[in-house]
PDB file of C-alpha atoms and ligand atoms in Angstrom:
ATOM      1  CA  MET C  23     119.260 118.438 105.596  1.00  0.00           C
ATOM      2  CA  ASN C  24     120.337 118.795 109.165  1.00  0.00           C
ATOM      3  CA  ILE C  25     117.588 116.850 110.848  1.00  0.00           C
ATOM      4  CA  ASP C  26     118.030 118.576 114.180  1.00  0.00           C
ATOM      5  CA  SER C  27     117.562 122.092 112.946  1.00  0.00           C
ATOM      6  CA  ILE C  28     114.601 122.494 110.672  1.00  0.00           C
ATOM      7  CA  GLN C  29     113.934 126.180 110.051  1.00  0.00           C
ATOM      8  CA  ASN C  30     110.528 125.841 108.455  1.00  0.00           C
ATOM      9  CA  GLY C  31     108.769 122.550 108.458  1.00  0.00           C
ATOM     10  CA  VAL C  32     106.727 119.884 110.137  1.00  0.00           C
ATOM     11  CA  VAL C  33     107.874 117.355 112.685  1.00  0.00           C
ATOM     12  CA  ILE C  34     105.571 114.437 113.401  1.00  0.00           C
ATOM     13  CA  ASP C  35     106.651 113.128 116.766  1.00  0.00           C
ATOM     14  CA  HIS C  36     105.631 110.312 119.109  1.00  0.00           C
ATOM     15  CA  ILE C  37     104.712 107.994 116.255  1.00  0.00           C
ATOM     16  CA  THR C  38     104.300 104.431 117.462  1.00  0.00           C
ATOM     17  CA  ALA C  39     107.492 102.573 116.517  1.00  0.00           C
ATOM     18  CA  GLY C  40     106.979 100.827 113.190  1.00  0.00           C
ATOM     19  CA  GLN C  41     104.240 103.170 111.964  1.00  0.00           C
ATOM     20  CA  GLY C  42     106.577 105.781 110.501  1.00  0.00           C
ATOM     21  CA  MET C  43     106.880 104.187 107.067  1.00  0.00           C
ATOM     22  CA  LYS C  44     103.140 103.589 106.836  1.00  0.00           C
ATOM     23  CA  LEU C  45     102.455 107.236 107.607  1.00  0.00           C
ATOM     24  CA  TYR C  46     105.100 108.296 105.135  1.00  0.00           C
ATOM     25  CA  HIS C  47     103.255 106.464 102.355  1.00  0.00           C
ATOM     26  CA  LEU C  48      99.739 107.412 103.455  1.00  0.00           C
ATOM     27  CA  LEU C  49     100.711 111.071 103.628  1.00  0.00           C
ATOM     28  CA  LYS C  50     102.005 110.586 100.070  1.00  0.00           C
ATOM     29  CA  LEU C  51     105.380 111.989 101.034  1.00  0.00           C
ATOM     30  CA  ASP C  52     106.952 109.464  98.679  1.00  0.00           C
ATOM     31  CA  GLU C  53     105.243 111.302  95.825  1.00  0.00           C
ATOM     32  CA  THR C  54     106.882 114.622  96.675  1.00  0.00           C
ATOM     33  CA  ASP C  55     110.452 115.740  96.169  1.00  0.00           C
ATOM     34  CA  LEU C  56     110.553 117.338  99.596  1.00  0.00           C
ATOM     35  CA  SER C  57     113.379 116.704 101.975  1.00  0.00           C
ATOM     36  CA  VAL C  58     111.921 114.193 104.432  1.00  0.00           C
ATOM     37  CA  ALA C  59     113.627 112.224 107.180  1.00  0.00           C
ATOM     38  CA  ILE C  60     112.127 109.192 108.849  1.00  0.00           C
ATOM     39  CA  ILE C  61     113.853 108.351 112.084  1.00  0.00           C
ATOM     40  CA  ARG C  62     112.924 104.932 113.305  1.00  0.00           C
ATOM     41  CA  ASN C  63     113.098 103.364 116.739  1.00  0.00           C
ATOM     42  CA  VAL C  64     114.179 106.452 118.589  1.00  0.00           C
ATOM     43  CA  VAL C  65     114.522 105.698 122.295  1.00  0.00           C
ATOM     44  CA  SER C  66     111.795 107.573 124.154  1.00  0.00           C
ATOM     45  CA  ARG C  67     111.456 107.706 127.902  1.00  0.00           C
ATOM     46  CA  LYS C  68     107.694 107.897 127.593  1.00  0.00           C
ATOM     47  CA  MET C  69     107.088 105.327 124.849  1.00  0.00           C
ATOM     48  CA  GLY C  70     110.083 103.014 124.873  1.00  0.00           C
ATOM     49  CA  LYS C  71     110.614 103.443 121.163  1.00  0.00           C
ATOM     50  CA  LYS C  72     109.070 105.804 118.669  1.00  0.00           C
ATOM     51  CA  ASP C  73     109.359 106.965 115.085  1.00  0.00           C
ATOM     52  CA  ILE C  74     109.710 110.571 113.988  1.00  0.00           C
ATOM     53  CA  ILE C  75     109.072 112.117 110.583  1.00  0.00           C
ATOM     54  CA  LYS C  76     110.703 115.447 109.761  1.00  0.00           C
ATOM     55  CA  ILE C  77     109.579 117.352 106.711  1.00  0.00           C
ATOM     56  CA  ASP C  78     111.863 120.192 105.756  1.00  0.00           C
ATOM     57  CA  ALA C  79     109.087 122.284 104.226  1.00  0.00           C
ATOM     58  CA  ASP C  80     106.134 124.159 105.626  1.00  0.00           C
ATOM     59  CA  ILE C  81     103.472 122.108 103.913  1.00  0.00           C
ATOM     60  CA  PRO C  82      99.964 121.247 105.035  1.00  0.00           C
ATOM     61  CA  VAL C  83      99.885 117.651 106.226  1.00  0.00           C
ATOM     62  CA  ASN C  84      96.716 115.646 106.325  1.00  0.00           C
ATOM     63  CA  LEU C  85      96.054 115.520 110.058  1.00  0.00           C
ATOM     64  CA  ASP C  86      93.156 113.101 109.549  1.00  0.00           C
ATOM     65  CA  VAL C  87      95.582 110.528 108.196  1.00  0.00           C
ATOM     66  CA  ILE C  88      97.889 110.921 111.146  1.00  0.00           C
ATOM     67  CA  ALA C  89      95.028 110.840 113.637  1.00  0.00           C
ATOM     68  CA  TYR C  90      93.668 107.682 112.032  1.00  0.00           C
ATOM     69  CA  VAL C  91      96.948 105.763 111.866  1.00  0.00           C
ATOM     70  CA  ASP C  92      98.367 106.977 115.137  1.00  0.00           C
ATOM     71  CA  PRO C  93      96.170 109.093 117.433  1.00  0.00           C
ATOM     72  CA  GLY C  94      99.037 109.353 119.933  1.00  0.00           C
ATOM     73  CA  ALA C  95     101.279 111.246 117.539  1.00  0.00           C
ATOM     74  CA  THR C  96     101.946 114.942 117.856  1.00  0.00           C
ATOM     75  CA  VAL C  97     102.468 117.340 114.997  1.00  0.00           C
ATOM     76  CA  ASN C  98     104.872 120.226 115.516  1.00  0.00           C
ATOM     77  CA  ILE C  99     104.925 123.157 113.146  1.00  0.00           C
ATOM     78  CA  ILE C 100     108.245 124.963 112.998  1.00  0.00           C
ATOM     79  CA  ARG C 101     108.738 128.434 111.550  1.00  0.00           C
ATOM     80  CA  ASN C 102     111.962 130.394 111.573  1.00  0.00           C
ATOM     81  CA  GLY C 103     113.534 127.743 113.754  1.00  0.00           C
ATOM     82  CA  ALA C 104     110.916 128.042 116.501  1.00  0.00           C
ATOM     83  CA  LEU C 105     108.067 125.743 117.476  1.00  0.00           C
ATOM     84  CA  VAL C 106     104.921 127.717 116.704  1.00  0.00           C
ATOM     85  CA  GLU C 107     102.277 125.054 117.037  1.00  0.00           C
ATOM     86  CA  LYS C 108     101.960 121.666 118.676  1.00  0.00           C
ATOM     87  CA  ARG C 109      98.899 119.667 117.758  1.00  0.00           C
ATOM     88  CA  GLN C 110      97.539 116.625 119.500  1.00  0.00           C
ATOM     89  CA  MET C 111      95.652 114.177 117.360  1.00  0.00           C
ATOM     90  CA  GLU C 112      92.076 113.083 117.811  1.00  0.00           C
ATOM     91  CA  LEU C 113      90.229 110.489 115.760  1.00  0.00           C
ATOM     92  CA  PRO C 114      88.326 112.361 113.039  1.00  0.00           C
ATOM     93  CA  GLU C 115      84.582 111.820 112.644  1.00  0.00           C
ATOM     94  CA  THR C 116      84.992 111.257 108.917  1.00  0.00           C
ATOM     95  CA  LEU C 117      87.843 110.322 106.622  1.00  0.00           C
ATOM     96  CA  THR C 118      87.706 111.517 103.047  1.00  0.00           C
ATOM     97  CA  ASP C 119      89.907 109.875 100.438  1.00  0.00           C
ATOM     98  CA  VAL C 120      92.143 108.305 103.036  1.00  0.00           C
ATOM     99  CA  LEU C 121      90.737 104.792 102.886  1.00  0.00           C
ATOM    100  CA  VAL C 122      89.424 102.914  99.892  1.00  0.00           C
ATOM    101  CA  CYS C 123      86.292 100.791 100.166  1.00  0.00           C
ATOM    102  CA  LYS C 124      87.135  97.140  99.563  1.00  0.00           C
ATOM    103  CA  ASN C 125      83.598  96.072  98.734  1.00  0.00           C
ATOM    104  CA  PRO C 126      83.481  95.311  94.979  1.00  0.00           C
ATOM    105  CA  ARG C 127      79.730  95.998  94.976  1.00  0.00           C
ATOM    106  CA  CYS C 128      80.141  99.417  96.569  1.00  0.00           C
ATOM    107  CA  ILE C 129      79.068 102.350  94.449  1.00  0.00           C
ATOM    108  CA  THR C 130      82.566 103.815  94.811  1.00  0.00           C
ATOM    109  CA  SER C 131      84.029 100.986  92.752  1.00  0.00           C
ATOM    110  CA  THR C 132      81.840 101.830  89.757  1.00  0.00           C
ATOM    111  CA  GLU C 133      81.527 105.579  90.211  1.00  0.00           C
ATOM    112  CA  GLN C 134      85.178 106.520  90.028  1.00  0.00           C
ATOM    113  CA  GLU C 135      84.673 110.208  90.690  1.00  0.00           C
ATOM    114  CA  LEU C 136      82.964 109.614  94.044  1.00  0.00           C
ATOM    115  CA  LYS C 137      84.989 110.451  97.096  1.00  0.00           C
ATOM    116  CA  HIS C 138      85.737 107.602  99.432  1.00  0.00           C
ATOM    117  CA  ILE C 139      84.189 108.716 102.694  1.00  0.00           C
ATOM    118  CA  PHE C 140      84.271 106.742 105.900  1.00  0.00           C
ATOM    119  CA  ARG C 141      82.511 107.600 109.139  1.00  0.00           C
ATOM    120  CA  LEU C 142      83.671 106.760 112.642  1.00  0.00           C
ATOM    121  CA  THR C 143      81.033 104.443 114.064  1.00  0.00           C
ATOM    122  CA  ASP C 144      82.849 103.160 117.131  1.00  0.00           C
ATOM    123  CA  ARG C 145      85.396 105.492 118.671  1.00  0.00           C
ATOM    124  CA  GLU C 146      86.554 103.054 121.319  1.00  0.00           C
ATOM    125  CA  ASN C 147      87.446 100.338 118.830  1.00  0.00           C
ATOM    126  CA  LYS C 148      88.415 102.758 116.060  1.00  0.00           C
ATOM    127  CA  VAL C 149      85.894 101.373 113.581  1.00  0.00           C
ATOM    128  CA  TYR C 150      85.219 103.269 110.384  1.00  0.00           C
ATOM    129  CA  ARG C 151      82.517 102.308 107.908  1.00  0.00           C
ATOM    130  CA  CYS C 152      81.980 103.323 104.313  1.00  0.00           C
ATOM    131  CA  ILE C 153      79.108 105.832 104.194  1.00  0.00           C
ATOM    132  CA  TYR C 154      77.719 104.196 101.054  1.00  0.00           C
ATOM    133  CA  CYS C 155      77.736 100.503 101.872  1.00  0.00           C
ATOM    134  CA  GLU C 156      78.633 100.320 105.583  1.00  0.00           C
ATOM    135  CA  THR C 157      81.647  98.101 104.889  1.00  0.00           C
ATOM    136  CA  LYS C 158      84.185  98.215 107.677  1.00  0.00           C
ATOM    137  CA  ALA C 159      87.473  99.839 106.804  1.00  0.00           C
ATOM    138  CA  GLY C 160      90.800  98.151 107.117  1.00  0.00           C
ATOM    139  CA  ILE C 161      94.142  99.587 106.270  1.00  0.00           C
TER     140      ILE C 161
HETATM  141 ZN1   ZN J  27      81.639 101.098 100.270  1.00  0.00          ZN
END
């Protein structure tokens, strides 16, 4: 793919340098056969260095994941070679099936079909807690 000229796809820009690979895995892009480019340590006037992910397919990306890992990122939707939407991220109130509760006594570790849901309890410090057992999330 020509990474500079996506016709239809998603460009995740302004990713904090070093977070690109983590996002790539959390968005489960490694499990797809889509054409994806991760550009690391791009020199940015605003950020010093940044990572960029370009997905050469118009697929829905999980914005909650991006907002959680890197609230400063921007998501650009490109259709027919033109930027049609630019989305700023904001920490989501809840995260569903993004994080896994690490508490072995949590109901989610015995009830496999339960969704792993975490609620934002402290926006300033970006603290999420399991809604079942209150365990703090860590990634
Ligand atoms: Zn839990």
